[in-house]
XYZ file of C-alpha atoms in Angstrom:
674
model
C 205.162 91.160 45.508
C 202.280 93.306 46.723
C 203.383 96.591 48.232
C 200.278 97.348 50.270
C 197.534 95.214 51.709
C 194.545 97.195 50.497
C 192.304 94.867 52.488
C 193.726 96.397 55.676
C 190.527 97.253 57.583
C 192.188 100.264 59.257
C 193.421 102.262 56.260
C 190.530 104.664 56.864
C 192.289 105.756 60.060
C 194.828 107.515 57.829
C 192.102 110.048 56.953
C 193.304 112.687 59.410
C 190.115 114.731 59.564
C 187.641 112.097 58.421
C 184.400 111.952 60.371
C 184.690 108.211 61.011
C 188.327 108.475 62.101
C 187.695 111.408 64.444
C 184.737 109.618 66.017
C 186.967 106.596 66.685
C 189.633 108.867 68.183
C 187.094 110.544 70.464
C 185.927 107.163 71.771
C 189.462 105.978 72.479
C 190.395 109.279 74.150
C 187.367 109.008 76.424
C 188.373 105.481 77.451
C 191.939 106.545 78.233
C 190.900 109.665 80.125
C 188.367 107.671 82.145
C 190.922 105.045 83.156
C 193.938 107.230 83.923
C 192.410 110.442 85.264
C 190.326 108.381 87.698
C 193.524 107.391 89.509
C 193.685 109.067 92.954
C 195.323 112.480 92.886
C 195.635 112.718 89.095
C 194.637 116.381 88.789
C 196.929 117.442 91.628
C 199.733 115.440 90.038
C 199.230 117.152 86.673
C 199.120 120.563 88.381
C 202.374 119.817 90.171
C 204.044 118.985 86.873
C 202.656 122.133 85.293
C 204.221 124.183 88.105
C 207.618 123.144 86.742
C 206.822 124.354 83.244
C 205.158 127.599 84.336
C 207.731 128.530 86.975
C 208.717 132.173 86.590
C 212.221 131.478 87.931
C 213.165 129.297 84.970
C 216.204 130.420 82.996
C 215.051 132.585 80.067
C 217.559 131.476 77.435
C 218.312 134.165 74.878
C 219.669 134.768 71.395
C 221.736 137.884 70.741
C 220.749 140.009 67.772
C 222.764 143.228 67.776
C 222.421 145.072 71.103
C 219.463 142.971 72.300
C 218.975 139.534 73.811
C 215.807 137.901 72.425
C 213.686 135.316 74.224
C 210.403 133.466 73.673
C 208.534 132.821 76.936
C 205.501 130.807 78.033
C 203.958 130.568 81.494
C 200.543 130.489 83.156
C 199.886 134.100 82.161
C 201.301 133.758 78.655
C 199.885 130.415 77.542
C 200.846 130.735 73.868
C 203.784 132.923 74.726
C 205.444 136.272 74.126
C 208.425 137.139 71.943
C 210.451 139.699 73.839
C 213.902 141.260 74.195
C 216.114 143.003 76.697
C 219.661 144.287 77.068
C 222.568 142.486 78.719
C 222.579 145.117 81.469
C 218.961 144.296 82.255
C 219.462 140.548 81.838
C 222.020 140.574 84.630
C 219.284 141.660 87.049
C 217.105 139.253 88.999
C 214.008 140.790 87.378
C 214.957 142.191 83.953
C 212.751 144.671 82.126
C 211.581 142.979 78.933
C 210.262 144.730 75.844
C 207.397 142.699 74.404
C 207.590 142.435 70.629
C 204.755 140.024 69.874
C 202.110 138.625 72.216
C 200.987 135.375 70.570
C 198.004 135.002 72.924
C 196.712 138.438 71.911
C 197.299 137.688 68.233
C 195.477 134.363 68.485
C 192.528 136.024 70.188
C 192.386 138.895 67.683
C 192.516 136.582 64.656
C 190.547 133.692 66.188
C 193.321 131.293 65.228
C 195.280 128.815 67.376
C 198.635 130.375 66.579
C 201.790 128.697 67.857
C 205.184 130.397 67.748
C 207.518 128.763 65.191
C 210.488 131.137 65.290
C 211.747 134.264 63.540
C 214.592 135.110 61.180
C 216.049 138.502 62.092
C 217.786 140.361 59.267
C 221.545 140.880 59.561
C 223.393 143.134 60.050
C 220.837 145.854 60.918
C 218.502 143.652 63.006
C 215.548 145.878 62.163
C 213.157 143.408 60.530
C 212.192 139.786 61.101
C 210.390 137.055 59.192
C 208.051 135.627 61.823
C 206.778 132.061 61.408
C 203.469 131.000 62.959
C 201.993 127.517 63.048
C 198.320 126.652 63.237
C 197.975 124.545 66.385
C 201.519 123.204 66.319
C 202.000 121.709 62.858
C 205.260 121.930 60.916
C 203.619 124.009 58.190
C 203.724 127.735 58.949
C 202.613 131.108 57.661
C 205.321 133.766 57.327
C 204.867 137.487 57.988
C 207.363 140.333 57.967
C 207.718 142.100 61.309
C 209.129 145.561 62.103
C 211.180 145.246 65.284
C 211.207 148.965 66.057
C 207.496 149.505 65.449
C 206.738 146.127 67.059
C 204.161 145.394 64.385
C 203.679 143.355 61.254
C 204.623 145.238 58.076
C 201.630 146.204 55.961
C 202.278 144.938 52.464
C 205.472 143.223 53.628
C 206.719 139.752 52.829
C 203.905 137.303 53.539
C 203.769 133.611 52.644
C 200.660 131.413 53.039
C 200.704 128.232 55.085
C 203.255 125.691 53.852
C 206.475 123.985 54.914
C 208.317 127.101 53.811
C 212.022 127.909 53.911
C 212.806 131.633 53.787
C 215.745 133.891 54.561
C 216.959 137.438 54.069
C 219.286 138.520 51.256
C 219.013 142.262 51.884
C 216.423 144.750 53.143
C 214.209 144.236 50.101
C 214.984 140.686 48.949
C 214.571 137.170 50.303
C 215.214 133.623 49.189
C 212.027 131.598 49.475
C 211.042 127.999 48.897
C 207.382 127.191 49.379
C 204.293 125.591 47.880
C 203.640 127.269 44.508
C 201.189 124.638 43.347
C 201.599 121.355 41.428
C 205.206 120.333 40.875
C 206.707 122.792 43.365
C 207.116 120.328 46.241
C 209.192 117.197 46.652
C 207.647 113.805 47.305
C 208.309 114.472 51.009
C 206.244 117.690 50.895
C 209.085 120.232 51.146
C 210.072 122.980 48.664
C 211.603 121.746 45.400
C 212.486 125.195 44.082
C 214.108 128.348 45.438
C 213.103 131.816 44.232
C 214.595 135.274 44.705
C 211.701 137.495 45.750
C 211.917 141.279 45.573
C 209.774 143.471 47.786
C 206.652 144.779 46.079
C 206.532 142.074 43.401
C 204.167 139.078 43.285
C 205.646 135.907 44.733
C 204.376 133.975 41.714
C 206.570 136.131 39.440
C 209.756 135.767 41.510
C 212.488 134.149 39.373
C 213.627 130.632 40.213
C 217.341 130.482 41.031
C 217.601 126.794 41.875
C 215.554 123.643 41.381
C 215.864 120.168 42.859
C 214.264 116.865 41.944
C 210.919 115.506 43.090
C 212.702 112.602 44.803
C 214.879 114.987 46.854
C 213.921 115.915 50.387
C 214.104 119.664 49.676
C 215.863 122.529 47.937
C 217.229 125.432 49.961
C 219.156 128.698 49.835
C 221.121 130.781 52.313
C 222.707 134.214 52.133
C 225.730 134.950 54.307
C 225.512 138.637 55.247
C 228.845 138.752 57.101
C 230.408 142.123 56.122
C 233.236 141.524 53.674
C 232.165 137.919 53.082
C 228.715 138.363 51.517
C 227.933 135.155 49.629
C 224.878 133.173 48.609
C 224.584 129.403 48.606
C 221.913 127.079 47.216
C 221.561 123.346 47.412
C 219.451 120.250 47.493
C 219.039 117.589 50.137
C 219.156 114.397 48.092
C 217.961 112.455 51.117
C 218.120 112.904 54.866
C 221.907 112.513 54.949
C 223.197 113.472 51.481
C 223.199 116.897 49.875
C 224.757 119.122 47.222
C 225.901 122.674 47.956
C 226.625 125.356 45.359
C 228.000 128.870 45.552
C 225.608 131.159 43.673
C 227.732 133.590 41.683
C 227.020 136.451 39.251
C 224.328 135.651 36.722
C 223.080 132.886 39.041
C 225.922 130.634 37.911
C 226.394 127.623 40.182
C 229.797 126.577 41.486
C 229.622 123.162 43.160
C 231.346 122.829 46.529
C 233.085 119.530 45.815
C 232.771 117.606 49.058
C 231.255 114.149 49.641
C 227.465 114.114 49.430
C 227.187 112.858 53.015
C 229.440 115.609 54.421
C 228.133 118.737 56.125
C 229.708 121.892 54.705
C 229.450 125.637 55.181
C 231.532 128.781 54.750
C 232.606 130.988 57.641
C 234.544 134.094 56.682
C 237.761 132.853 55.031
C 237.164 129.221 56.019
C 235.274 126.313 54.503
C 234.242 123.945 57.309
C 233.516 120.288 56.552
C 232.173 117.599 58.907
C 232.773 114.108 57.525
C 230.329 111.222 57.748
C 232.584 108.915 55.724
C 236.374 108.829 55.115
C 237.748 111.435 52.687
C 241.204 112.648 51.685
C 242.732 110.317 54.246
C 240.634 111.703 57.096
C 238.254 109.475 59.098
C 234.487 109.670 59.330
C 233.534 112.012 62.151
C 236.421 114.425 61.557
C 235.989 118.212 61.459
C 238.112 119.891 58.770
C 238.927 123.476 57.823
C 239.997 124.636 54.358
C 240.714 128.071 52.990
C 237.526 128.959 51.113
C 239.147 130.608 48.094
C 241.927 128.021 47.972
C 239.381 125.185 48.027
C 237.484 126.642 45.075
C 240.810 126.886 43.249
C 241.392 123.178 43.785
C 243.525 123.081 46.946
C 242.479 120.168 49.172
C 244.876 120.828 52.046
C 242.853 120.479 55.235
C 243.539 121.528 58.792
C 242.107 118.937 61.181
C 240.089 120.603 63.916
C 238.857 117.330 65.385
C 239.629 113.660 64.751
C 237.544 111.002 66.531
C 238.637 107.842 68.286
C 236.627 104.795 69.303
C 235.328 106.499 72.466
C 235.169 110.162 71.388
C 232.866 111.912 68.921
C 232.077 115.438 67.799
C 229.079 116.927 69.598
C 228.974 120.400 68.011
C 230.837 123.626 67.396
C 230.088 127.358 67.512
C 231.906 130.452 66.246
C 232.658 133.633 68.100
C 234.214 136.563 66.223
C 237.759 135.163 66.378
C 237.445 131.638 67.796
C 235.759 128.265 67.370
C 234.251 126.592 70.447
C 234.401 122.815 70.075
C 232.107 120.404 71.916
C 233.048 116.709 72.001
C 231.700 113.615 73.761
C 233.782 110.910 75.407
C 231.573 107.989 76.405
C 228.613 110.392 76.111
C 229.954 112.964 78.576
C 230.734 116.379 77.111
C 234.049 118.189 76.908
C 234.610 121.702 75.599
C 237.610 123.636 74.313
C 238.342 126.716 72.232
C 240.302 126.737 68.958
C 241.885 129.854 67.473
C 243.101 130.150 63.869
C 246.594 131.603 63.547
C 247.427 134.046 60.793
C 250.506 132.003 59.914
C 248.436 128.821 59.710
C 247.321 126.165 62.143
C 245.086 126.463 65.176
C 245.828 126.837 68.863
C 243.795 124.955 71.481
C 242.847 125.627 75.067
C 240.194 124.315 77.501
C 237.194 126.599 77.850
C 235.425 125.199 80.913
C 235.565 122.288 83.328
C 232.586 119.965 83.074
C 231.593 117.709 86.005
C 231.518 113.943 85.312
C 228.319 112.548 83.786
C 227.215 116.057 82.837
C 226.630 117.998 79.644
C 227.712 121.431 78.483
C 226.266 123.320 75.537
C 226.902 126.661 73.909
C 223.497 128.345 73.894
C 224.557 131.478 71.993
C 227.523 133.388 70.558
C 228.018 136.679 68.729
C 230.126 135.731 65.674
C 229.621 139.033 63.855
C 230.981 141.341 66.533
C 232.546 139.829 69.650
C 233.980 136.760 71.355
C 231.059 136.560 73.775
C 229.532 133.166 74.513
C 226.764 131.801 76.732
C 227.387 128.363 78.237
C 224.873 126.049 79.909
C 226.019 123.214 82.183
C 223.662 120.662 83.708
C 223.460 117.063 84.864
C 220.744 114.548 85.652
C 220.544 115.781 89.258
C 222.210 119.158 88.675
C 219.999 122.094 87.560
C 221.337 124.297 84.792
C 223.894 127.021 85.339
C 224.089 129.671 82.609
C 227.446 131.399 82.293
C 228.440 134.294 80.063
C 232.034 134.764 79.104
C 234.433 136.205 76.570
C 237.060 133.926 75.071
C 240.301 134.861 76.779
C 238.468 137.115 79.237
C 236.297 136.989 82.327
C 233.245 134.820 82.976
C 230.124 135.528 85.009
C 227.283 133.338 86.217
C 224.090 134.903 84.903
C 221.502 132.378 86.057
C 221.245 129.263 88.197
C 218.051 127.278 87.914
C 216.554 126.165 91.229
C 216.060 122.494 92.033
C 212.658 121.231 90.912
C 212.631 117.867 92.684
C 214.077 116.240 95.785
C 217.345 114.423 94.992
C 217.837 113.012 98.494
C 219.023 109.428 98.204
C 219.393 109.581 94.416
C 222.539 108.819 92.444
C 223.747 108.698 88.836
C 225.901 106.022 87.257
C 226.938 104.974 83.769
C 227.049 101.292 82.867
C 227.534 99.217 79.721
C 225.438 96.353 78.423
C 226.654 93.833 75.855
C 224.464 93.511 72.759
C 223.890 90.318 70.777
C 226.898 90.923 68.524
C 229.236 91.819 71.411
C 228.943 95.614 71.099
C 229.236 97.503 74.414
C 226.209 99.811 74.761
C 226.400 102.644 77.318
C 223.450 103.653 79.460
C 222.789 106.042 82.333
C 220.935 105.033 85.500
C 219.338 107.752 87.632
C 217.564 106.591 90.754
C 217.863 105.383 94.356
C 221.452 104.965 95.511
C 222.181 101.259 95.227
C 225.340 101.210 97.345
C 223.239 99.981 100.257
C 221.686 97.220 98.134
C 218.291 98.688 97.221
C 215.636 96.192 96.149
C 214.506 96.001 92.506
C 211.969 98.718 91.807
C 209.902 100.388 89.091
C 212.176 101.518 86.278
C 211.561 103.505 83.090
C 213.930 102.844 80.175
C 214.055 105.527 77.479
C 215.657 105.369 74.037
C 215.680 106.815 70.532
C 218.364 105.220 68.352
C 218.108 106.996 65.019
C 219.098 109.886 62.760
C 222.452 110.315 64.588
C 220.641 111.915 67.558
C 222.619 111.683 70.802
C 221.009 111.378 74.242
C 223.271 113.261 76.635
C 222.963 114.086 80.357
C 220.534 116.866 81.227
C 218.357 118.018 84.095
C 214.866 116.651 83.391
C 212.669 118.375 85.938
C 209.432 116.687 84.856
C 211.023 113.242 85.023
C 212.406 114.085 88.440
C 209.136 115.308 89.858
C 206.908 112.849 88.022
C 208.967 109.661 88.323
C 212.127 109.857 90.449
C 210.434 111.468 93.461
C 207.924 108.604 93.592
C 210.696 106.026 93.942
C 211.218 105.201 90.291
C 214.506 104.704 88.458
C 215.078 106.380 85.099
C 217.438 104.900 82.497
C 218.655 106.353 79.197
C 220.029 103.872 76.657
C 222.603 105.197 74.170
C 221.890 102.598 71.499
C 223.189 102.398 67.953
C 221.401 104.562 65.434
C 222.234 107.594 67.559
C 225.319 109.775 67.317
C 226.961 109.084 70.677
C 230.062 107.605 69.029
C 229.940 109.413 65.713
C 228.733 108.453 62.217
C 229.675 104.791 62.552
C 227.412 104.373 65.583
C 224.548 105.760 63.523
C 225.278 103.868 60.326
C 225.503 100.545 62.170
C 221.685 100.573 62.515
C 220.641 101.935 59.124
C 218.229 100.161 56.795
C 218.366 96.383 57.013
C 220.574 96.708 60.116
C 217.866 98.446 62.131
C 217.514 95.401 64.314
C 220.890 96.289 65.873
C 219.273 99.246 67.627
C 216.485 96.992 68.866
C 218.987 94.402 70.123
C 220.953 97.104 71.956
C 217.856 98.352 73.786
C 216.858 94.807 74.727
C 220.403 94.185 75.998
C 220.122 97.186 78.331
C 216.747 95.918 79.567
C 218.245 92.516 80.371
C 221.260 94.096 82.070
C 219.006 96.143 84.355
C 217.332 92.920 85.486
C 220.623 91.031 85.818
C 222.030 93.790 88.043
C 218.982 93.696 90.295
C 217.821 97.210 89.467
C 214.387 96.030 88.360
C 212.380 93.022 87.181
C 210.625 92.501 83.848
C 207.275 93.077 85.535
C 208.474 96.440 86.918
C 210.386 97.633 83.835
C 208.668 100.110 81.537
C 209.893 101.564 78.254
C 209.125 104.838 76.487
C 210.097 106.561 73.263
C 208.691 108.914 70.658
C 208.852 109.408 66.881
C 211.694 107.142 65.742
C 211.759 106.127 69.407
C 208.120 105.143 68.905
C 209.274 102.678 66.246
C 211.721 101.368 68.847
C 208.841 100.914 71.293
C 206.838 99.061 68.645
C 209.811 96.757 68.182
C 210.054 96.134 71.932
C 206.349 95.326 72.050
C 206.434 92.836 69.174
C 209.966 91.371 69.533
C 210.722 91.462 73.254
C 207.371 91.615 75.100
C 208.670 89.388 77.899
C 211.186 92.068 78.953
C 208.658 94.757 79.896
C 205.737 95.377 82.213
C 204.393 98.399 80.256
C 205.283 100.417 77.139
C 204.579 104.058 76.207
C 204.742 104.668 72.456
C 204.569 108.355 71.455
C 203.963 109.948 68.001
C 205.367 106.739 66.505
C 206.248 105.269 63.144
C 204.720 101.789 63.151
C 203.591 100.921 59.600
C 206.933 100.631 57.839
C 205.351 99.457 54.590
C 203.432 102.712 54.096
C 205.505 105.255 56.025
C 206.853 106.795 52.799
C 203.308 107.512 51.586
C 202.326 109.484 54.672
C 203.196 113.182 55.167
C 206.992 113.686 55.480
C 207.705 109.957 55.454
C 209.482 109.948 52.095
C 212.264 112.041 53.653
C 213.251 109.116 55.920
C 213.881 106.515 53.219
C 217.640 106.942 53.689
C 217.234 105.960 57.356
C 214.985 102.936 56.924
C 214.857 101.883 53.273
C 212.340 102.222 50.432
C 209.191 100.072 50.563
C 208.872 100.472 46.778
C 212.278 98.825 46.315
C 212.176 95.019 46.032
C 215.495 94.874 47.905
C 214.221 96.871 50.901
C 210.636 95.697 51.264
C 211.418 92.373 52.996
C 213.407 93.932 55.843
C 210.900 96.789 56.200
C 208.022 94.357 56.517
C 210.037 92.355 59.034
C 210.841 95.346 61.242
C 207.366 96.918 60.863
C 205.654 96.594 64.268
C 202.208 97.015 62.713
C 202.728 93.951 60.533
C 204.174 91.863 63.383
C 201.140 92.225 65.656
C 199.575 88.833 66.372
C 196.920 87.337 68.607
C 198.007 85.385 71.658
C 201.370 87.109 72.097
C 202.283 88.078 75.700
C 202.221 91.824 75.025
C 202.449 94.098 78.062
C 199.942 96.965 78.421
C 200.712 99.785 75.979
C 199.826 103.480 75.830
C 199.873 104.966 72.318
C 199.830 108.769 71.940
C 199.734 111.062 68.919
C 198.358 114.387 67.642
C 195.798 115.163 64.962
C 197.946 118.142 63.943
C 201.141 116.114 63.612
C 202.020 116.827 59.973
C 205.403 115.099 60.242
C 204.637 111.570 61.507
C 201.088 110.692 60.469
C 198.697 109.962 63.376
C 197.500 106.997 61.337
C 200.506 105.004 62.556
C 199.346 105.113 66.172
C 195.649 104.897 65.315
C 196.007 101.766 63.189
C 198.254 100.012 65.697
C 195.819 100.742 68.526
C 192.912 99.445 66.459
C 194.792 96.283 65.506
C 195.833 95.624 69.113
C 192.233 96.036 70.267
C 191.033 93.661 67.557
C 193.608 91.067 68.651
C 192.509 91.338 72.283
C 195.563 93.058 73.743
C 195.516 95.723 76.484
C 196.011 99.134 74.869
C 195.162 102.730 75.666
C 195.189 105.432 72.998
C 195.311 109.199 73.380
C 195.345 111.782 70.577
C 195.540 115.523 71.166
C 193.701 117.549 68.569
C 196.609 120.017 68.479
C 200.258 120.021 69.349
C 201.934 118.874 66.167
C 204.796 116.416 66.436
C 205.617 117.734 69.919
C 202.198 116.580 71.099
C 201.406 119.816 72.965
C 201.334 123.545 72.257
C 201.201 124.895 75.812
C 202.481 124.032 79.263
C 199.149 122.771 80.571
C 198.816 120.200 77.802
C 202.473 119.175 78.051
C 202.077 118.611 81.794
C 198.872 116.649 81.309
C 200.534 114.422 78.700
C 203.322 113.637 81.173
C 200.791 113.005 83.918
C 198.945 110.507 81.721
C 202.208 108.712 80.930
C 203.508 108.494 84.497
C 200.083 107.508 85.829
C 199.903 104.707 83.270
C 203.382 103.510 84.241
C 202.718 103.657 87.986
C 199.453 101.786 87.474
C 201.251 98.871 85.805
C 204.737 98.977 87.350
C 203.926 100.099 90.885
C 205.571 102.906 92.847
């Protein structure tokens, strides 16, 4: 069976920077801009959305590193952004004094490069140096430079790594673990590091000794040094695929000691504990459980676990964070968050207590803790119509509200409800509806249905200011579908839509669409759908499998050619999610679910807007380009828009992000009404 149709007339669109491809992109962009920006009030609409992103009274979320709270900030004055820090005393003020560490706009201007901030790794426990990562125009690949936090300058002759999808982390003041592109054979098939080296200051990177090596078919190899005083340990490992990995303790003489847990489990050490999150049953414990072992006892063969969380059919683990003496546990029950604090007892076992009350249909998240020193935590609570409130507290002590975000859109007459649709196989699928209060019997109106359904990603309640201002204020209804493939009900909810079962996620989304019509919230002609990345694959499925359910579809940075996805950029890393096109057993279902290969003439496709980025080095822009070209050839209504920069996020600054949203909402209003 042929793997690839080499007669495909649009394979040339996979040439990211090819002259012919870029000329085609420019033509399509011009068509889209001409049609959508010509709508009355477009520029004012985009400016109003940008006001939300540039607002100076946004909450500046921080990360504690020693005595300072660090923040990265973008606004109208700082387009590319500034990395800055302040003290807690200052942060409590309405207008804190910030110390600027790195001005990315100034750096970009000085070096004539479109630098985009990609994070920094601050060295523990002294917090005096950082490994700063910078992306060229938003791609995943970064350059790494050592930064002196006291001098507020890059270190001359310091650790520097050329552009690559690098992993790097501190061991001590003069040593790092690094995985990067060393030339042929050093990367996996997915384009990530295959080897890990221990690099000493002042020595050539090429001469740094290799301490661990994975296989070409792996996703990546990695290393991490735990600098917790009294518990200094190094770990190395390999990600066999997106969901399976091996972890080893790196001991004297670089001897490897395997941490013997299931390959699909997540595992890490914290002080005297070994923490394991299960994705499949093990030792009599169910998938989705969170377990604690004694680290030394586990290495000695003891498999006695303390159960920190056990799921049920409606409740799943959402996350957990350590303070100095406690574990803060976040769980979801029917996709609404709950939070409690667990404390290990010296005599064994753990005590439990609630940490905070969370309003119904809301979400709570721990934004930061200080596990090295204190029991401080920062907690963010928000809902679909409830702006964020940031609280600081100490476990067992007082709490204080540090910030409350102002409302960004008018919620008068709006309500939130959760409902359940029934999928083709009888599964109950939850979804949230945010829009006009229907208690008085509102008429069906324009509705936007959003979904993702993959990689165990959960869609939880949050305050979406751009959606509120750009869609809800104009009379629209916004719906979030918690379909299978996500993590809303734990590993089983995700695994139900893996590989050849991917159609379950598609059926769930279609079931929600039908339920919205059956309940009188909207009509097929006034129902739009949107999704990006894996959600873009979902949109391609809606277009080709259920076109009669929708009046318009927005498909962002999508996967659409599921026969060639593993050949393009990071695509090989997603084989565990979808299947392997080079495997005779997987190719039939991949071809069947591939939206690109299902496109036909004469089908009743609704209008579609396809968006991508030239600098997306994760999901290849060729997916969107080829689908747009094929749709045009077949005579279907399609608009295409490709930013030259932005990476997988599609935008590198607030102005572009606002404009992207304006294009989307204008397209939807044009076809669904307002």
